[in-house]
Amino acid sequence: MPTPAPPLAVATAGLGDVLQLFRTEPTLTRADVMALTGLSRSTVNQRLDALLAAALVVPSGEGAPTGGRPASRFAFNSERGVLLVADIGATGMRTALCNLRGEVRQEHEQSLDVATGPDIVLSVVDEAFRALLAEAGRAAADVHGIGIDVPGPVDFDRGQVVSPPIMSGWDRYDIRAWFAGRYDCPVLVDKDVNAMAVGEHRSLYPEVRQLLMVKVGTGVGAGMIIDGEVFRGADGAAGDIGHIQLTVDDTDNEPVCRCGNTGCVEAYAGGWALVRDLNAAGRPVSTVQEALALIRTGDVTAVRLARRAGRILGHAIADAVSLLNPGVVVIGGQLAQIEEQLFAGIREMVYRRSLPLATRKLSIAATALGPRSGLVGMALLLADSIFAAHRVEGLIARRD
Amino acid sequence: MPTPAPPLAVATAGLGDVLQLFRTEPTLTRADVMALTGLSRSTVNQRLDALLAAALVVPSGEGAPTGGRPASRFAFNSERGVLLVADIGATGMRTALCNLRGEVRQEHEQSLDVATGPDIVLSVVDEAFRALLAEAGRAAADVHGIGIDVPGPVDFDRGQVVSPPIMSGWDRYDIRAWFAGRYDCPVLVDKDVNAMAVGEHRSLYPEVRQLLMVKVGTGVGAGMIIDGEVFRGADGAAGDIGHIQLTVDDTDNEPVCRCGNTGCVEAYAGGWALVRDLNAAGRPVSTVQEALALIRTGDVTAVRLARRAGRILGHAIADAVSLLNPGVVVIGGQLAQIEEQLFAGIREMVYRRSLPLATRKLSIAATALGPRSGLVGMALLLADSIFAAHRVEGLIARRD
DNA sequence: CCTATTACGTTCACTCACTAAACGAAAGCC
DNA sequence: GGCTTTCGTTTAGTGAGTGAACGTAATAGG
């Protein structure tokens, strides 16, 4: 039996609640479900019958011998269908076919310029989806959900990109509608940093209530988990840590940011700023990856710039920690690869500047999922959305 | 009938849910409750009988004539008992006796140095409470709840002050336990800015999901409403906007802050910093109130400093807006009195620096409740806590 | 003032979900 | 091989909520 037994709330557990148990635990016996829900044996069987009939749950062998008749075990039917997920970045994308637990089964990576616009990009995404389906021997009808995350603000409820700074041609583009014509399933669209936050949260810190995920790539952005849920703000614009303003330069000539302002975090510590500064220092690099490679060689100027970026990020993260008081801060994005050079500065600034009360239990960690956090997170977000307790009844009804 | 009829969730509405309706609407008929809950006439009567028996709801005259028999109306029994609330500031406090809706009935204001420590301060609070009770002709047994808000971080669940920067002698002091020995009712303790946020939110922007309340008094702090609820962070330390670091001075000599760091928002724009800077500029003032008075006279130096404070606050609020993307920002605290001089700078910076997506619908307003927002908010928070849907059954059981 | 109208408030049998207890079945243990 | 243990199923029973019928109270209109 998995956990002691926290009987559910006053209201009796419905089909959805029981399914949640199976999504949480690998396998359960009827007795487990009784203990976890507080429902009677008869009712548990009734629930199970419905879930089995809908193939949402399947038998999964027998339990360990206990001296008496062994209990039959059941498991969430993660192979009942598949999920398709695409993590679209500025210059590349990852696509994956996942099972219904949101676990990645097949994954594909390719370069792709998001600025070629939604028509081309989504066609490429769909090609990748079709290839993944073919490879897995699945039909489009097996697709239970599609999740797309993009490097820009999203109106989550509508599934549209809104006012993106770098995705030219995507403003108000209705991604959901595009897929709705091709697949008959829910389509979720979210900002990449939100998906990344979910990925790290669910995979490594499920018990943490507040998590801040900072992505330091070409630009700088953040996704937030608040009370265990993605926090998007009033317009889906929350987490814009990259354009917090700092003026910690010794001189007064603040760097100009891509956003038009000056002195933004991103204009000091974003990948593009690093490339700019390395070039200015006579180190010809043209991409963020080249800049990172140079830093790894130990080039003094490059390392100095990386450390400065760490301190700048630390300032911004300290501000965010002061405001949000999260339990964990996770750093991801390309620059998280130079952890050693970056983290000292980040930790230094956060612990120096934020209230001791807020930093006492705070942990600051590098991404554990690396470049896959967005993909993994989007899949989990999608699975959660599809099998949300209040939707389960509908799922079953639809099958009939 | 108040609103069209949004039938409640799948689960049938319990006693608590019905009581919530009465707390929301001034009066309701049985037909209203039927429409609002979707419950049948029989069940509504059953619920009403229980609430009437417990005196949580009382008859409230008759409805408007409709051509037939007029329906009898019922209302939340806000006079069944009283709430006692104390808003403790650094140098003064407000106490109030409220009805069970959290509406202030009698209010008292007095000066009080919070640094004299919890024993003295709480004794003074209790004296004020006893006086309010006597004045209202109420006994201690009529007190249904006590709410205390203080100018420092609070462990909300435990009712204790934790690591307060300015409340010397209060660290880990168990405020709840102090009152538990004197009154037999729930005791809520919260940070003042949280109470202020609730006050403004519930009184003026109940439909807004995200609200940022910035208090600019002697120090600078913020309370946040996220998804309609107070957001406290992992350690109750969220909202520490006063110690976000800024270095927007033309020179490099950052002012030293009370917190030990340099360049904090508060060290530029807090009331204490304003007093310091006015003195340095040869304008002898000793209190924030005197500083504000000088600004109102139009003294050029004072006005210049006030405007600078506005811009500094604007920077910090822009950062907070970028991170949280709230629907409304409310400015309170003593410095909100010089709205004219302060707000131009605040608005200028927020609209210049935050994403258009985040500021498009953003409204930035001065407190409407003024110095009473903490008191009013604490009362509402307390009323909500006591009559939370899941506690109503317990309330009734306790009466028996 | 009386009657028709209108909607209220109450009662009662019925439904439905869940429960509790009894029963038969299957597997390990001696 | 019988005994014990636990499982899985079946049964009747309970309680909350429903819906329709009924009696009632107040207004509108003649």
Coordinates of C-alpha atoms in Angstrom, one line a residue, chain B residues 36-292:
Chain B
L36 CA -28.5 30.2 -7.1
T37 CA -27.8 26.7 -5.9
G38 CA -29.9 24.6 -8.2
L39 CA -31.2 22.8 -5.2
S40 CA -34.8 21.8 -4.9
R41 CA -37.4 23.6 -2.8
S42 CA -37.4 20.9 -0.2
T43 CA -33.6 20.9 0.2
V44 CA -33.4 24.7 0.4
N45 CA -35.9 24.6 3.2
Q46 CA -33.9 22.0 5.0
R47 CA -30.7 24.1 4.7
L48 CA -32.5 27.2 5.7
D49 CA -34.0 25.5 8.8
A50 CA -30.6 24.5 9.9
L51 CA -29.1 27.9 9.4
L52 CA -32.1 29.6 11.1
A53 CA -31.9 27.2 14.0
A54 CA -28.2 28.1 14.4
A55 CA -29.1 31.7 14.1
L56 CA -26.6 32.1 11.3
V57 CA -29.4 33.4 9.2
V58 CA -32.4 35.5 10.3
P59 CA -35.7 36.5 8.7
S60 CA -35.5 39.9 7.1
G61 CA -38.9 41.2 6.2
E62 CA -40.8 40.5 3.1
G63 CA -40.0 40.7 -0.6
A64 CA -41.4 43.1 -3.1
P65 CA -45.0 42.5 -4.1
T66 CA -45.1 40.4 -7.3
G67 CA -48.8 40.0 -7.6
G68 CA -48.9 36.9 -5.5
R69 CA -47.9 36.0 -2.0
P70 CA -44.7 37.8 -1.2
A71 CA -41.7 35.7 -0.4
S72 CA -40.2 36.1 3.0
R73 CA -36.6 37.3 2.9
F74 CA -33.7 36.1 4.9
A75 CA -30.3 37.7 5.7
F76 CA -27.0 36.6 7.1
N77 CA -27.2 37.3 10.9
S78 CA -24.4 39.7 11.0
E79 CA -25.4 40.7 14.6
R80 CA -25.1 37.2 16.0
G81 CA -21.8 38.2 17.5
V82 CA -18.9 40.5 16.9
L83 CA -15.4 40.5 15.6
L84 CA -12.5 42.3 17.2
V85 CA -9.8 43.6 14.9
A86 CA -6.5 45.4 15.6
D87 CA -4.4 47.0 12.9
I88 CA -1.0 47.5 14.6
G89 CA 1.4 49.9 12.9
A90 CA 4.9 51.0 13.8
T91 CA 3.7 54.0 15.8
G92 CA 0.0 53.6 16.2
M93 CA -2.9 51.3 16.1
R94 CA -6.5 51.1 15.1
T95 CA -8.9 48.8 16.8
A96 CA -12.4 48.1 15.7
L97 CA -15.5 46.1 16.7
C98 CA -17.1 44.7 13.6
N99 CA -20.2 42.8 12.8
L100 CA -20.0 39.3 11.4
R101 CA -19.9 40.6 7.9
G102 CA -16.6 42.2 8.8
E103 CA -18.2 45.7 8.7
V104 CA -16.6 48.1 11.1
R105 CA -19.1 49.3 13.8
Q106 CA -16.9 51.1 16.2
E107 CA -13.4 52.2 15.6
H108 CA -10.7 53.5 17.8
E109 CA -7.3 55.0 17.0
Q110 CA -4.4 55.6 19.3
S111 CA -0.6 56.0 19.2
L112 CA 1.5 53.1 20.3
D113 CA 5.1 52.1 19.9
V114 CA 5.2 48.6 18.6
A115 CA 8.8 48.4 19.7
T116 CA 7.7 48.3 23.4
G117 CA 7.2 44.6 22.8
P118 CA 4.4 42.1 22.6
D119 CA 3.4 42.0 26.2
I120 CA 2.7 45.7 26.5
V121 CA 1.3 46.2 23.0
L122 CA -1.1 43.2 23.3
S123 CA -2.2 44.4 26.7
V124 CA -3.0 47.8 25.2
V125 CA -4.8 46.1 22.3
D126 CA -6.9 44.1 24.7
E127 CA -7.8 47.2 26.8
A128 CA -9.0 48.7 23.6
F129 CA -11.0 45.6 22.8
R130 CA -12.6 45.6 26.2
A131 CA -13.5 49.2 25.9
L132 CA -15.1 48.5 22.5
L133 CA -17.0 45.6 23.9
A134 CA -18.3 47.7 26.8
E135 CA -19.3 50.5 24.5
A136 CA -21.2 48.1 22.3
G137 CA -22.8 46.3 25.2
R138 CA -21.2 43.1 24.2
A139 CA -19.6 40.4 26.3
A140 CA -16.4 38.6 25.6
A141 CA -18.5 35.5 24.8
D142 CA -20.0 37.4 21.9
V143 CA -16.6 37.6 20.2
H144 CA -16.6 35.2 17.2
G145 CA -13.1 36.0 16.1
I146 CA -10.0 38.2 16.6
G147 CA -7.9 39.6 13.8
I148 CA -4.5 41.2 14.4
D149 CA -2.3 42.6 11.7
V150 CA 1.2 43.8 12.3
P151 CA 3.9 45.5 10.3
G152 CA 6.1 42.5 9.9
P153 CA 6.3 39.0 8.5
V154 CA 4.0 36.5 10.0
D155 CA 3.7 32.7 10.1
F156 CA 0.0 32.8 9.2
D157 CA -0.7 29.2 10.1
R158 CA 0.8 29.5 13.5
G159 CA -0.2 33.1 14.3
Q160 CA 3.3 34.1 15.1
V161 CA 5.5 37.0 14.1
V162 CA 8.8 35.7 12.5
S163 CA 12.1 37.6 12.0
P164 CA 10.5 41.0 11.9
P165 CA 12.9 43.8 10.9
I166 CA 11.2 46.6 12.9
M167 CA 9.2 44.8 15.7
S168 CA 11.9 44.3 18.2
G169 CA 11.0 41.7 20.8
W170 CA 8.3 40.1 18.7
D171 CA 10.3 37.3 16.9
R172 CA 8.4 34.0 17.2
Y173 CA 6.0 35.6 19.7
D174 CA 2.8 33.6 19.7
I175 CA 0.1 36.2 19.4
R176 CA -2.5 33.5 18.9
A177 CA -1.7 31.9 22.2
W178 CA -1.9 35.2 24.0
F179 CA -5.5 35.8 23.0
A180 CA -6.4 32.1 23.2
G181 CA -6.2 32.4 27.0
R182 CA -8.5 35.4 27.0
Y183 CA -11.1 34.7 24.4
D184 CA -12.6 31.5 23.1
C185 CA -12.6 32.1 19.4
P186 CA -10.3 31.9 16.4
V187 CA -7.4 34.3 16.3
L188 CA -6.0 35.4 12.9
V189 CA -2.6 37.1 12.6
D190 CA -1.3 38.5 9.4
K191 CA 1.1 41.0 7.9
D192 CA -0.4 44.5 7.6
V193 CA 0.1 44.7 3.8
N194 CA -1.8 41.5 3.3
A195 CA -4.7 42.9 5.2
M196 CA -4.6 46.1 3.2
A197 CA -4.6 44.1 0.0
V198 CA -7.7 42.2 1.1
G199 CA -9.4 45.5 2.1
E200 CA -8.8 47.2 -1.2
H201 CA -9.5 44.0 -3.2
R202 CA -12.8 43.1 -1.5
S203 CA -14.0 46.6 -1.2
L204 CA -13.2 47.9 -4.7
Y205 CA -11.9 45.2 -7.1
P206 CA -13.7 42.0 -6.0
E207 CA -13.6 40.7 -9.6
V208 CA -9.9 41.2 -10.1
R209 CA -7.9 38.0 -9.8
Q210 CA -4.5 39.5 -9.2
L211 CA -3.9 42.7 -7.2
L212 CA -0.8 44.2 -5.9
M213 CA -1.0 46.5 -2.9
V214 CA 2.0 48.6 -2.3
K215 CA 2.3 50.3 1.1
V216 CA 4.6 53.3 1.1
G217 CA 4.9 54.5 4.7
T218 CA 8.0 54.8 6.7
G219 CA 9.1 51.6 4.9
V220 CA 7.9 50.1 1.7
G221 CA 6.1 46.7 1.4
A222 CA 3.6 45.0 -0.6
G223 CA 0.7 42.5 -0.2
M224 CA -0.6 40.4 -3.1
I225 CA -3.9 38.9 -4.1
I226 CA -3.4 36.0 -6.4
D227 CA -6.3 34.1 -7.8
G228 CA -8.5 36.0 -5.4
E229 CA -6.5 34.8 -2.3
V230 CA -3.8 36.4 -0.3
F231 CA -0.5 35.1 -1.5
R232 CA 2.1 34.6 1.3
G233 CA 4.9 32.6 -0.3
A234 CA 6.7 29.7 1.1
D235 CA 7.6 31.4 4.4
G236 CA 5.2 34.3 4.6
A237 CA 7.9 36.5 3.3
A238 CA 6.4 37.3 -0.1
G239 CA 5.8 40.9 -1.2
D240 CA 9.1 42.3 0.0
I241 CA 9.2 45.0 -2.6
G242 CA 10.9 47.5 -0.4
H243 CA 14.2 45.7 -0.6
I244 CA 14.4 45.2 -4.3
Q245 CA 17.6 46.9 -5.3
L246 CA 17.8 49.8 -7.7
T247 CA 20.7 52.0 -8.7
V248 CA 19.2 54.7 -10.7
D249 CA 21.0 57.5 -9.0
D250 CA 23.2 59.5 -11.3
T251 CA 26.1 59.0 -8.9
D252 CA 27.4 55.8 -7.5
N253 CA 26.9 56.5 -3.9
E254 CA 24.0 54.2 -3.1
P255 CA 22.1 55.0 0.0
V256 CA 22.4 52.5 2.8
C257 CA 19.2 50.8 3.8
R258 CA 17.8 49.9 7.2
C259 CA 18.2 46.3 6.1
G260 CA 22.0 46.6 5.8
N261 CA 22.1 46.4 2.0
T262 CA 22.5 49.4 -0.2
G263 CA 20.3 50.8 -3.0
C264 CA 17.0 49.3 -1.8
V265 CA 13.8 50.9 -3.0
E266 CA 13.0 51.8 0.6
A267 CA 16.4 53.6 1.0
Y268 CA 15.3 56.0 -1.7
A269 CA 11.5 56.2 -1.5
G270 CA 10.5 55.1 2.0
G271 CA 9.3 57.7 4.4
W272 CA 12.4 57.4 6.5
A273 CA 14.6 58.1 3.4
L274 CA 12.5 61.1 2.5
V275 CA 13.0 62.5 6.0
R276 CA 16.7 61.8 5.8
D277 CA 17.1 63.5 2.4
L278 CA 15.1 66.5 3.5
N279 CA 17.3 67.0 6.5
A280 CA 20.4 66.6 4.3
A281 CA 18.9 69.3 2.0
G282 CA 18.6 71.6 5.0
R283 CA 14.8 71.1 5.5
P284 CA 14.6 70.1 9.2
V285 CA 11.8 67.6 9.5
S286 CA 11.6 64.8 12.0
T287 CA 8.6 62.7 11.0
V288 CA 7.2 61.4 7.8
Q289 CA 4.1 63.5 8.4
E290 CA 6.2 66.6 8.6
A291 CA 7.9 65.7 5.4
L292 CA 4.5 65.2 3.7

